[in-house]
mmCIF file of C-alpha atoms in Angstrom:
data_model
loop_
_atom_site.group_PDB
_atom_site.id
_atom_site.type_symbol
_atom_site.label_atom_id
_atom_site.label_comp_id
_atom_site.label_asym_id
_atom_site.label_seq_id
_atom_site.Cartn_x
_atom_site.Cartn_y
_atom_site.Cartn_z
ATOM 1 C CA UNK A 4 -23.317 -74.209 47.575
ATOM 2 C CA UNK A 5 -20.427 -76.444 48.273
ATOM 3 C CA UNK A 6 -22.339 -79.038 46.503
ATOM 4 C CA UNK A 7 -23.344 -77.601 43.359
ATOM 5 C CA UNK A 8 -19.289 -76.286 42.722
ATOM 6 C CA UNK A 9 -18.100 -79.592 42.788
ATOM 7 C CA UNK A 10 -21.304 -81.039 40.638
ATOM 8 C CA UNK A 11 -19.887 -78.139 37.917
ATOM 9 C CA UNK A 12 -16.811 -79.681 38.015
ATOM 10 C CA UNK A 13 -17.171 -83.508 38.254
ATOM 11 C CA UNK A 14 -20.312 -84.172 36.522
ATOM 12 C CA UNK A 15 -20.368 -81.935 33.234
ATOM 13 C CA UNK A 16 -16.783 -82.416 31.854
ATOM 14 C CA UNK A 17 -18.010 -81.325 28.208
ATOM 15 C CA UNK A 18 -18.270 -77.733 26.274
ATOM 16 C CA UNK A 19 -20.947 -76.467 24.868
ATOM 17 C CA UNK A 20 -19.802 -74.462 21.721
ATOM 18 C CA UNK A 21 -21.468 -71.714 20.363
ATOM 19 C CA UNK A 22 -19.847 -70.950 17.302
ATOM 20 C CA UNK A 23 -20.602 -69.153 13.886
ATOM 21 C CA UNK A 24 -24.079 -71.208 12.685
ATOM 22 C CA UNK A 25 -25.319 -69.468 16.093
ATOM 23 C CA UNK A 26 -24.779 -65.836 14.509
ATOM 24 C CA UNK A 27 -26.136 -66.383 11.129
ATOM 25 C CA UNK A 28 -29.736 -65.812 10.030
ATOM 26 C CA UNK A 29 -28.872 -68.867 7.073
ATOM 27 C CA UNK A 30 -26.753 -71.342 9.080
ATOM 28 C CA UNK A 31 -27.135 -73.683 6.198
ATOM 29 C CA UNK A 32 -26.207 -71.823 3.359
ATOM 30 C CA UNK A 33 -23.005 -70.826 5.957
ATOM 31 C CA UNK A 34 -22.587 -74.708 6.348
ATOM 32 C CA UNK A 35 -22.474 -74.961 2.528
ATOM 33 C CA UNK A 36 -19.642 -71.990 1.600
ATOM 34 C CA UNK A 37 -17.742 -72.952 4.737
ATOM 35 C CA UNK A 38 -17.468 -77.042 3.718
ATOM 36 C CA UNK A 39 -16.759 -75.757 -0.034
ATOM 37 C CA UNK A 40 -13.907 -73.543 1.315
ATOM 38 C CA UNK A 41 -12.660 -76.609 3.430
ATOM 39 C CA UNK A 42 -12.776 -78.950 0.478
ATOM 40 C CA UNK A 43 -10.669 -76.038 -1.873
ATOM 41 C CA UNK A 44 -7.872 -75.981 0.886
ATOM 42 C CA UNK A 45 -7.887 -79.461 0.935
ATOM 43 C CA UNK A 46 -7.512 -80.017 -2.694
ATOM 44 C CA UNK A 47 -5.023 -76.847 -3.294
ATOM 45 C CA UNK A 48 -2.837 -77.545 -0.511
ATOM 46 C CA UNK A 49 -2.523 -81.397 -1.129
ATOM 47 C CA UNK A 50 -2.205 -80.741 -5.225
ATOM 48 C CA UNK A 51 0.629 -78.081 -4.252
ATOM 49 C CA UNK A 52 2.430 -80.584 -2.027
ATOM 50 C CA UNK A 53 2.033 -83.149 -4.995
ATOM 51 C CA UNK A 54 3.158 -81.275 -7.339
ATOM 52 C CA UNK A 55 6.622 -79.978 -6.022
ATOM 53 C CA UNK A 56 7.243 -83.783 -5.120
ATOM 54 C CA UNK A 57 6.366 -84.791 -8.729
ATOM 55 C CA UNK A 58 8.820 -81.848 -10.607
ATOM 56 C CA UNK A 59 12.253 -81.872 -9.963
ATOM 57 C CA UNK A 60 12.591 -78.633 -10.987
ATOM 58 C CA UNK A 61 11.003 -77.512 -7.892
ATOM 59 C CA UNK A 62 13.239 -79.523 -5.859
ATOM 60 C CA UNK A 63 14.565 -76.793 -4.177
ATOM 61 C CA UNK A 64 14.543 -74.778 -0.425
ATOM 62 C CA UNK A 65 11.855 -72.253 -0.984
ATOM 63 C CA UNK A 66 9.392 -74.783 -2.784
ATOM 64 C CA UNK A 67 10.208 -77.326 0.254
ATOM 65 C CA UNK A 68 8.892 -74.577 2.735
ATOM 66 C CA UNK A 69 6.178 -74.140 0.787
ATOM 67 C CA UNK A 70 5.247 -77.767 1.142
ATOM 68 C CA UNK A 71 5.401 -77.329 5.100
ATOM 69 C CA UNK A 72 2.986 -74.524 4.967
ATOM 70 C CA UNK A 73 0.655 -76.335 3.219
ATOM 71 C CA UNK A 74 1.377 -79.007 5.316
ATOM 72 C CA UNK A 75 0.142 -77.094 7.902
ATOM 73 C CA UNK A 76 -2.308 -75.125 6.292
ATOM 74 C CA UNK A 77 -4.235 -79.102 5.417
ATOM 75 C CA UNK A 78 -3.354 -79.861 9.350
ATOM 76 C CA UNK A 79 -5.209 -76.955 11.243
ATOM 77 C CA UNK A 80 -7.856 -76.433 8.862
ATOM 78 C CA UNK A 81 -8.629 -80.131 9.702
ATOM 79 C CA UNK A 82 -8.484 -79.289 13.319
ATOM 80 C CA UNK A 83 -11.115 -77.322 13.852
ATOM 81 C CA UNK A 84 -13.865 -77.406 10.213
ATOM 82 C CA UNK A 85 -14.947 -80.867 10.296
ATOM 83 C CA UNK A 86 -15.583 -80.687 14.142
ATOM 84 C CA UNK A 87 -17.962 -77.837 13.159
ATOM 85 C CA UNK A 88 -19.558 -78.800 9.949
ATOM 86 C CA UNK A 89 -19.944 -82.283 11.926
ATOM 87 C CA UNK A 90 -21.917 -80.425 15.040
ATOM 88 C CA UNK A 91 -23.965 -78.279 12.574
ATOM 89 C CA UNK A 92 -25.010 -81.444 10.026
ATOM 90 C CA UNK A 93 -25.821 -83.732 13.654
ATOM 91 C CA UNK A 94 -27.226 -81.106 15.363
ATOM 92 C CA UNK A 95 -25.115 -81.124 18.597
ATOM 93 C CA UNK A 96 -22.530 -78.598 19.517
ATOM 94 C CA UNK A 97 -20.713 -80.413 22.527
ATOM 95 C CA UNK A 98 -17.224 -81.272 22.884
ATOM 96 C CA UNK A 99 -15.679 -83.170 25.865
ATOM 97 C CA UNK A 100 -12.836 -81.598 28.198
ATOM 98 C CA UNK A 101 -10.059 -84.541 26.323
ATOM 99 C CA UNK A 102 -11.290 -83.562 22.567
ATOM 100 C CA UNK A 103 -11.101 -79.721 23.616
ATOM 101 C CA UNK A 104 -7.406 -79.888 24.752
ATOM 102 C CA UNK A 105 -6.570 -82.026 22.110
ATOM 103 C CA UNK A 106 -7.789 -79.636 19.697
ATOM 104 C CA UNK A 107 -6.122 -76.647 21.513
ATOM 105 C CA UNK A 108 -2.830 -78.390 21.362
ATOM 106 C CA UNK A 109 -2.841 -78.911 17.983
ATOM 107 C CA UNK A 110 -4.250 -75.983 16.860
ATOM 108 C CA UNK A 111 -1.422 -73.865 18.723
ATOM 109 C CA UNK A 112 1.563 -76.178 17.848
ATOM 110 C CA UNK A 113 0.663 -75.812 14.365
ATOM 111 C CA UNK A 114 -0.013 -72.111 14.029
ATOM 112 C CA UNK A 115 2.818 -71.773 16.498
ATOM 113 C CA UNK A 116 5.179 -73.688 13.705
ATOM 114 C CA UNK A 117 3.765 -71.582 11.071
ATOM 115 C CA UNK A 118 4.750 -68.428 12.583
ATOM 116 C CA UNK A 119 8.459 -70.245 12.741
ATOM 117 C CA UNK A 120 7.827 -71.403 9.166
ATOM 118 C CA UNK A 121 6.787 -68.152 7.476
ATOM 119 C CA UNK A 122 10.127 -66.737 9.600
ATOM 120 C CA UNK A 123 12.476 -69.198 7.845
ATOM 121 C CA UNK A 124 10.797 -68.824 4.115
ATOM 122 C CA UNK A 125 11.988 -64.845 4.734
ATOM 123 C CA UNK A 126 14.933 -65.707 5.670
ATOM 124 C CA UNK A 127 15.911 -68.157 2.463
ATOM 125 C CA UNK A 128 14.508 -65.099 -0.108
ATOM 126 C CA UNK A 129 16.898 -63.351 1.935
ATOM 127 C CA UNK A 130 20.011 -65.764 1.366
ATOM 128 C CA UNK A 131 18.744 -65.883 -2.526
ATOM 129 C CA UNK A 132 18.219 -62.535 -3.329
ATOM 130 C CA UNK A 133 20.984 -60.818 -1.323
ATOM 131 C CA UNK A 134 23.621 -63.636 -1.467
ATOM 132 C CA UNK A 135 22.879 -66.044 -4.487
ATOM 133 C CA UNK A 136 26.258 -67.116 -5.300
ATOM 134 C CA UNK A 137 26.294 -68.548 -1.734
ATOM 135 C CA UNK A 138 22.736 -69.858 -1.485
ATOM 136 C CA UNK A 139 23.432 -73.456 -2.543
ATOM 137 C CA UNK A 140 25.959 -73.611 0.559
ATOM 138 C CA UNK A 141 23.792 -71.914 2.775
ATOM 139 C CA UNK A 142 20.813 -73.210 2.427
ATOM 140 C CA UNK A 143 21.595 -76.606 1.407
ATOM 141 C CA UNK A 144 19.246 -79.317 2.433
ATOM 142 C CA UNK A 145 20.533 -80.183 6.221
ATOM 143 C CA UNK A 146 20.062 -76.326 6.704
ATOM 144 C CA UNK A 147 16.458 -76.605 5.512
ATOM 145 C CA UNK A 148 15.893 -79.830 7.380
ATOM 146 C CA UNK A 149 17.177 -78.195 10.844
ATOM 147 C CA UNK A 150 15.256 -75.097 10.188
ATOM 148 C CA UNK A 151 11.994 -77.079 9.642
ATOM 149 C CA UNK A 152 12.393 -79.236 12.605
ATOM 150 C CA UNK A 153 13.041 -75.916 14.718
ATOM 151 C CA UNK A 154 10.220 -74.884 13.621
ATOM 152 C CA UNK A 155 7.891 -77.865 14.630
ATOM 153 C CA UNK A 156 9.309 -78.185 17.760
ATOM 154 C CA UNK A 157 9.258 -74.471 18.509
ATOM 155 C CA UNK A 158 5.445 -74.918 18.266
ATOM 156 C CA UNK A 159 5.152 -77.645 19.525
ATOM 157 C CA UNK A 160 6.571 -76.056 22.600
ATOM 158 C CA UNK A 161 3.482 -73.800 22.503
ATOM 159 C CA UNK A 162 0.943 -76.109 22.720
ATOM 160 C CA UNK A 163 2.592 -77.807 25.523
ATOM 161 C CA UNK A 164 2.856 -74.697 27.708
ATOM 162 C CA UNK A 165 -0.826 -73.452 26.812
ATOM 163 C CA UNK A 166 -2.713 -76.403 26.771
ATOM 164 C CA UNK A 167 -2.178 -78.003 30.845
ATOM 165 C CA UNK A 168 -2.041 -74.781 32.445
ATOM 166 C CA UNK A 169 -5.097 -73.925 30.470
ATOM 167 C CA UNK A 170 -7.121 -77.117 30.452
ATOM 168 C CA UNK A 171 -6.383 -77.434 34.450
ATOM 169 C CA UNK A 172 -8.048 -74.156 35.982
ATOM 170 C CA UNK A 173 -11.773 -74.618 37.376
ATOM 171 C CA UNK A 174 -14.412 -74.333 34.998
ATOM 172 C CA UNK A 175 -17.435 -73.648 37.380
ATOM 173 C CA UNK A 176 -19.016 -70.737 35.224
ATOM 174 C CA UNK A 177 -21.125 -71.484 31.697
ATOM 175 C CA UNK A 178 -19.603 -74.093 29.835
ATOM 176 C CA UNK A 179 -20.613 -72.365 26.547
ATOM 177 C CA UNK A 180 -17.596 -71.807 24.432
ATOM 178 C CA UNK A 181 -18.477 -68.854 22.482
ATOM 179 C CA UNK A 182 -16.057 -69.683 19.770
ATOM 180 C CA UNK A 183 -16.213 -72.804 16.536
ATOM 181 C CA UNK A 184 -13.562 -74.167 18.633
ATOM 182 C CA UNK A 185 -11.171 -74.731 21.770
ATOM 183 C CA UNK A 186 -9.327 -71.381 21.137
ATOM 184 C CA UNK A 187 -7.357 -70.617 24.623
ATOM 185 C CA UNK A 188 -8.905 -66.662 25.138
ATOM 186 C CA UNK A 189 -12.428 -68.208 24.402
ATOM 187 C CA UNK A 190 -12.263 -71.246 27.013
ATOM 188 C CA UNK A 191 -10.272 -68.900 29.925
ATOM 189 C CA UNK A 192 -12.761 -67.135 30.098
ATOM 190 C CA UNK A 193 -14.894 -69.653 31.618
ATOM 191 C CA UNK A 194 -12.781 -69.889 34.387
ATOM 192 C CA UNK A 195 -14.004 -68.853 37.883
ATOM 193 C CA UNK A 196 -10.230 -68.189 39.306
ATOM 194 C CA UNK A 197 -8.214 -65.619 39.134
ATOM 195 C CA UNK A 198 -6.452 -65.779 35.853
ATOM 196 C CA UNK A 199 -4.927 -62.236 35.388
ATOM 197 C CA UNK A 200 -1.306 -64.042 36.379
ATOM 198 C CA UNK A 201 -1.483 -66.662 33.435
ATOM 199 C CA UNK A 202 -3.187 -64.069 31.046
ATOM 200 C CA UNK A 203 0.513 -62.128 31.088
ATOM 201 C CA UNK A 204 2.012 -64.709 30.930
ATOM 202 C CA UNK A 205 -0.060 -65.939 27.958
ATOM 203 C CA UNK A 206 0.684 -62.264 26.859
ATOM 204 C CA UNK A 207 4.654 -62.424 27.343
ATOM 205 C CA UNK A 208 4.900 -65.980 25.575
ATOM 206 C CA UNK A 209 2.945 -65.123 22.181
ATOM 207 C CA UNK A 210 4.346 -61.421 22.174
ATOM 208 C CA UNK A 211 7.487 -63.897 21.950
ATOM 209 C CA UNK A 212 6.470 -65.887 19.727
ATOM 210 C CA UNK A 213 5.753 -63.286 17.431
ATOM 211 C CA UNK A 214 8.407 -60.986 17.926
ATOM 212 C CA UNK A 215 11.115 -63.307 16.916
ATOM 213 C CA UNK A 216 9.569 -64.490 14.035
ATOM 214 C CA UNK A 217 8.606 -60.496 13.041
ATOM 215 C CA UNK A 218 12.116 -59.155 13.532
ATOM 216 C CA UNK A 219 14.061 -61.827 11.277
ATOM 217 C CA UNK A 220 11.002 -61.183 8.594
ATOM 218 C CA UNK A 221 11.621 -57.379 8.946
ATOM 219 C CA UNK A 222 15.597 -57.541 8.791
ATOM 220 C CA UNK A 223 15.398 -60.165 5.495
ATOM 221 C CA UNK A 224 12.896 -58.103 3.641
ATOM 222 C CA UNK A 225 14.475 -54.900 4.897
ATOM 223 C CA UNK A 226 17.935 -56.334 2.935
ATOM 224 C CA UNK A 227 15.614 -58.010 0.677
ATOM 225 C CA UNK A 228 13.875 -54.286 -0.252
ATOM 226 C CA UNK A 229 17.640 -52.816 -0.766
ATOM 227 C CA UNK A 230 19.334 -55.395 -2.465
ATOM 228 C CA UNK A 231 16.217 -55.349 -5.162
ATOM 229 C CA UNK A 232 16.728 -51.560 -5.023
ATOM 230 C CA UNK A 233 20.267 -52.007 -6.285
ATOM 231 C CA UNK A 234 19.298 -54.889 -9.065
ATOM 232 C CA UNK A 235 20.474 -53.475 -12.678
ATOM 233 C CA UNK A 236 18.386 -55.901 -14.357
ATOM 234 C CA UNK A 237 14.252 -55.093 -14.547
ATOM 235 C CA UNK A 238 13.460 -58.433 -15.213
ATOM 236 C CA UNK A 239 15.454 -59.938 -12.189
ATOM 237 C CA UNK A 240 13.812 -56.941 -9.829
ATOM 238 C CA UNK A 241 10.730 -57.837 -11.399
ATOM 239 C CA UNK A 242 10.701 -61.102 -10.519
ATOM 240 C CA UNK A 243 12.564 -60.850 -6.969
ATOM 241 C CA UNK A 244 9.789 -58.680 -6.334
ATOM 242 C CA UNK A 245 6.511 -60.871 -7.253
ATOM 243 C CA UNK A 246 8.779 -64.074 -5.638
ATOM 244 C CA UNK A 247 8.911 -61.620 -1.963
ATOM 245 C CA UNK A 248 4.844 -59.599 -2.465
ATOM 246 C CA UNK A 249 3.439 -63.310 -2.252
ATOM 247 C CA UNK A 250 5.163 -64.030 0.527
ATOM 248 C CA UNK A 251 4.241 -60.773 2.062
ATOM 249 C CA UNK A 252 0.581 -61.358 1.381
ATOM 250 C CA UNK A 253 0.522 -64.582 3.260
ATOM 251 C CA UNK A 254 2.275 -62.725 6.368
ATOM 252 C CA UNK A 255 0.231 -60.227 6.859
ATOM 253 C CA UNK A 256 -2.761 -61.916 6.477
ATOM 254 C CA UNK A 257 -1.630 -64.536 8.923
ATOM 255 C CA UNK A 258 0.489 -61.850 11.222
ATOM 256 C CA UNK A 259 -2.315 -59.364 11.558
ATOM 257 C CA UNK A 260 -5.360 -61.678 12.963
ATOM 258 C CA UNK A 261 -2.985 -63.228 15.624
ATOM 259 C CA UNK A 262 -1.752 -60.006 16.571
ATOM 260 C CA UNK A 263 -5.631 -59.449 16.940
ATOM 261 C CA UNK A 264 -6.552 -62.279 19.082
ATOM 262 C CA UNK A 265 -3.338 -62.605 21.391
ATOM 263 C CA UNK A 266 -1.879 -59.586 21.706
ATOM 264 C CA UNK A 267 -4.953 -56.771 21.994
ATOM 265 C CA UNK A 268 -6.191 -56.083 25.433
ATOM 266 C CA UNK A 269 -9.705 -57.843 26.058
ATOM 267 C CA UNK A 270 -11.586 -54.628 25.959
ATOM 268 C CA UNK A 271 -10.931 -54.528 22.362
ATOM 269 C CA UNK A 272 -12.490 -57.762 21.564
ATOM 270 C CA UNK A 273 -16.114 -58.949 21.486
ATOM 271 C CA UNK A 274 -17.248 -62.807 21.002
ATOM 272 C CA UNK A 275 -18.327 -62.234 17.191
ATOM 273 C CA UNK A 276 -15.358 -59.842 15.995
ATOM 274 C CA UNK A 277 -13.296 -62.963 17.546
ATOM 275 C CA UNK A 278 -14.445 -65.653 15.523
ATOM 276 C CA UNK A 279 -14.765 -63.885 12.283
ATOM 277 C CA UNK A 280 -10.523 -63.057 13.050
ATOM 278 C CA UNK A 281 -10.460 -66.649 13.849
ATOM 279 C CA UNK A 282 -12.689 -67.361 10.673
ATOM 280 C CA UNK A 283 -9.587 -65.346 8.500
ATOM 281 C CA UNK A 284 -6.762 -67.298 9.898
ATOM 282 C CA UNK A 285 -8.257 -70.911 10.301
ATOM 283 C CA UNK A 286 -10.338 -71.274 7.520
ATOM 284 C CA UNK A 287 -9.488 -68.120 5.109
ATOM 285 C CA UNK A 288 -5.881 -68.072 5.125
ATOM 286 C CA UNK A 289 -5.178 -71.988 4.535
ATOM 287 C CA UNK A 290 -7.255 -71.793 1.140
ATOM 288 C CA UNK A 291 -5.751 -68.747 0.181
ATOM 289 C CA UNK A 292 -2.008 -69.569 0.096
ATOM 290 C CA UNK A 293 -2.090 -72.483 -2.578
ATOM 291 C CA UNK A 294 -3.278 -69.171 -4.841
ATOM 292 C CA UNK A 295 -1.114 -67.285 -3.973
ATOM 293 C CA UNK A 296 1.815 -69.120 -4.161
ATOM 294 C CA UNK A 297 0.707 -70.528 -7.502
ATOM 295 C CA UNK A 298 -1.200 -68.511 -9.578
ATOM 296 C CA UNK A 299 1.570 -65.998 -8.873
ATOM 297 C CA UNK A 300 4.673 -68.251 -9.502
ATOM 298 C CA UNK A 301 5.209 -68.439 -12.733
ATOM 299 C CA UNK A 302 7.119 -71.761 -12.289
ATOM 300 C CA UNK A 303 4.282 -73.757 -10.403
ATOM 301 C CA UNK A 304 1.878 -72.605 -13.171
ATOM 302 C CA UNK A 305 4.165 -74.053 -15.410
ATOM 303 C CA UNK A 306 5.032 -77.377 -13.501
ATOM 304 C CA UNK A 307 0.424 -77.564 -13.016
ATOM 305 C CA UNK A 308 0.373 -76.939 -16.863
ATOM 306 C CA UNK A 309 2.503 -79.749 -17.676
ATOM 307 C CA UNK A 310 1.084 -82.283 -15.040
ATOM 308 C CA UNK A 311 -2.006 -81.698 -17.016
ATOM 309 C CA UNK A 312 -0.783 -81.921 -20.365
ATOM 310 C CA UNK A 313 0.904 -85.045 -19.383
ATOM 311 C CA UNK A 314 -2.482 -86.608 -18.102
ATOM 312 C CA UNK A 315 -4.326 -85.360 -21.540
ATOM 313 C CA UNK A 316 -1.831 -87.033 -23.355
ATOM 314 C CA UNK A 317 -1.997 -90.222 -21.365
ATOM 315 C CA UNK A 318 -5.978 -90.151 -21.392
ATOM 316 C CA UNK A 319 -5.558 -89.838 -25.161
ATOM 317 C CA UNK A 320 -3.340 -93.235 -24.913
ATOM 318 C CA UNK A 321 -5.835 -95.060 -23.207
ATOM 319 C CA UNK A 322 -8.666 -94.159 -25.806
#
């Protein structure tokens, strides 16, 4: 017995995972619409990013956020697709003990700083609606660089808290993941020790990491709601409000599914309704926010409609 507890532990170091191809009855139409989605986050996030570095006139704080979400949005989304789309095309669906920690880090520091992120982005429609005569002094750029960098390193601390503790208890059940990827709830619970300790801890540390970032998005849109309540002007409510529904949009889709996975007691959840939440915030949620924060801004539509003029006219040069 003794023997065979320390073969599970020395000799098979790697994870089997069993992730979404496993569910499907057409895996390879799945592989298709999933690598299409990856390549439109790819291309709308990095042509977003481009594009506000390209027009001055979105030099400004909120458009800079926005550049750090898709930032992060490109970052994650490469974290844990490619990995899959890789194990479907090869056939394989193994992934070694150092690859799956690396993966959890970086999949929890970055969706740790985007909870942060989507925190601070309230916050500056709440220094620009409700105090716009100040908003150059307040949110000038050393405020926006010191708010970013918070918000890295505040998710960075995450994935540095998660990842040993979780990466170091005894794996000496399966080793099948039954997840696309190293997500902490999926791999604990391949762990043969007693784990209830960690779990509320786990608990306590994202209710945290939620809660903070929830209450100063509540308060802004709270003064945000009242202030636009007040507004004499149509148009300006008009557009305060489409500027604050987009950002709205993004937070509770992104809000909502890690509420889901972290903060529901395990009864609720089931190996399949966990990876199609996982599905909405890793894969779903990163090609989704380039749309919404352009086809509804009226002034990125107008910067992507005179990027393209400008490369018509130039094409027309050339010929």
């Amino acid at each position: 017995m003794e023997n065979t507890w320390v073969a599970n532990h020395t000799v098979r170091s790697d994870f089997d995972l069993v992730g979404l191809f496993s569910q499907s009855k057409h895996p390879a139409l799945l592989c298709v619409v999933i690598f299409v989605v990856f390549l439109m986050a790819l291309s709308g996030n990095t042509m977003l990013i481009l594009l506000i570095h390209y027009d001055v006139h979105l030099h400004n704080p909120m458009y800079f956020f926005i550049t750090q979400l898709s930032l992060m949005d490109v970052m994650y989304i490469s974290v844990t697709v490619p990995k899959m789309l890789m194990d479907q095309v090869m056939g394989v669906n193994k992934i070694s003990a150092p690859e799956c920690g690396m993966q959890m880090f970086l999949y929890l520091t970055l969706v740790g700083s985007e909870f942060f992120l989507l925190a601070a982005m309230a916050y500056d429609r709440y220094v620009a609606i409700c105090h716009p005569l100040r908003y150059p002094i307040l949110m000038n750029h050393r405020v926006c660089l010191i708010l970013v960098s918070s918000c890295w390193l505040l998710g960075s601390v995450d994935g540095f808290m998660l990842t040993p503790v979780t990466m170091t208890f005894p794996f000496c059940r399966s080793r099948e993941i039954h997840h696309f990827f190293c997500e902490v709830p999926a791999v604990m619970k391949l762990s043969c020790s007693d784990t209830s300790i960690y779990d509320t801890l786990m608990y306590l540390c994202c209710v945290l990491m939620l809660l903070i970032p929830v209450t100063v998005i509540s308060s802004s849109y709270s003064f945000i709601l009242f202030t636009i309540h007040r507004m004499k002007s149509a148009e300006g409510r008009k557009k305060a409000f489409a500027t604050c529904s987009s950002h709205m949009t993004v937070v509770i889709l992104f809000y909502g599914a890690a509420m889901y996975t972290y903060m529901l007691p395990n009864s609720y959840h089931t190996p399949e309704n966990d990876m199609i939440v996982s599905v909405f915030y890793t894969i779903l949620t990163p090609v989704l926010n380039p749309l919404i924060y352009s086809l509804r801004n009226k002034d990125v539509t107008k910067a992507l409609k005179k990027m393209l003029n400008v490369e018509f006219v130039f094409q027309e040069t050339i010929k």
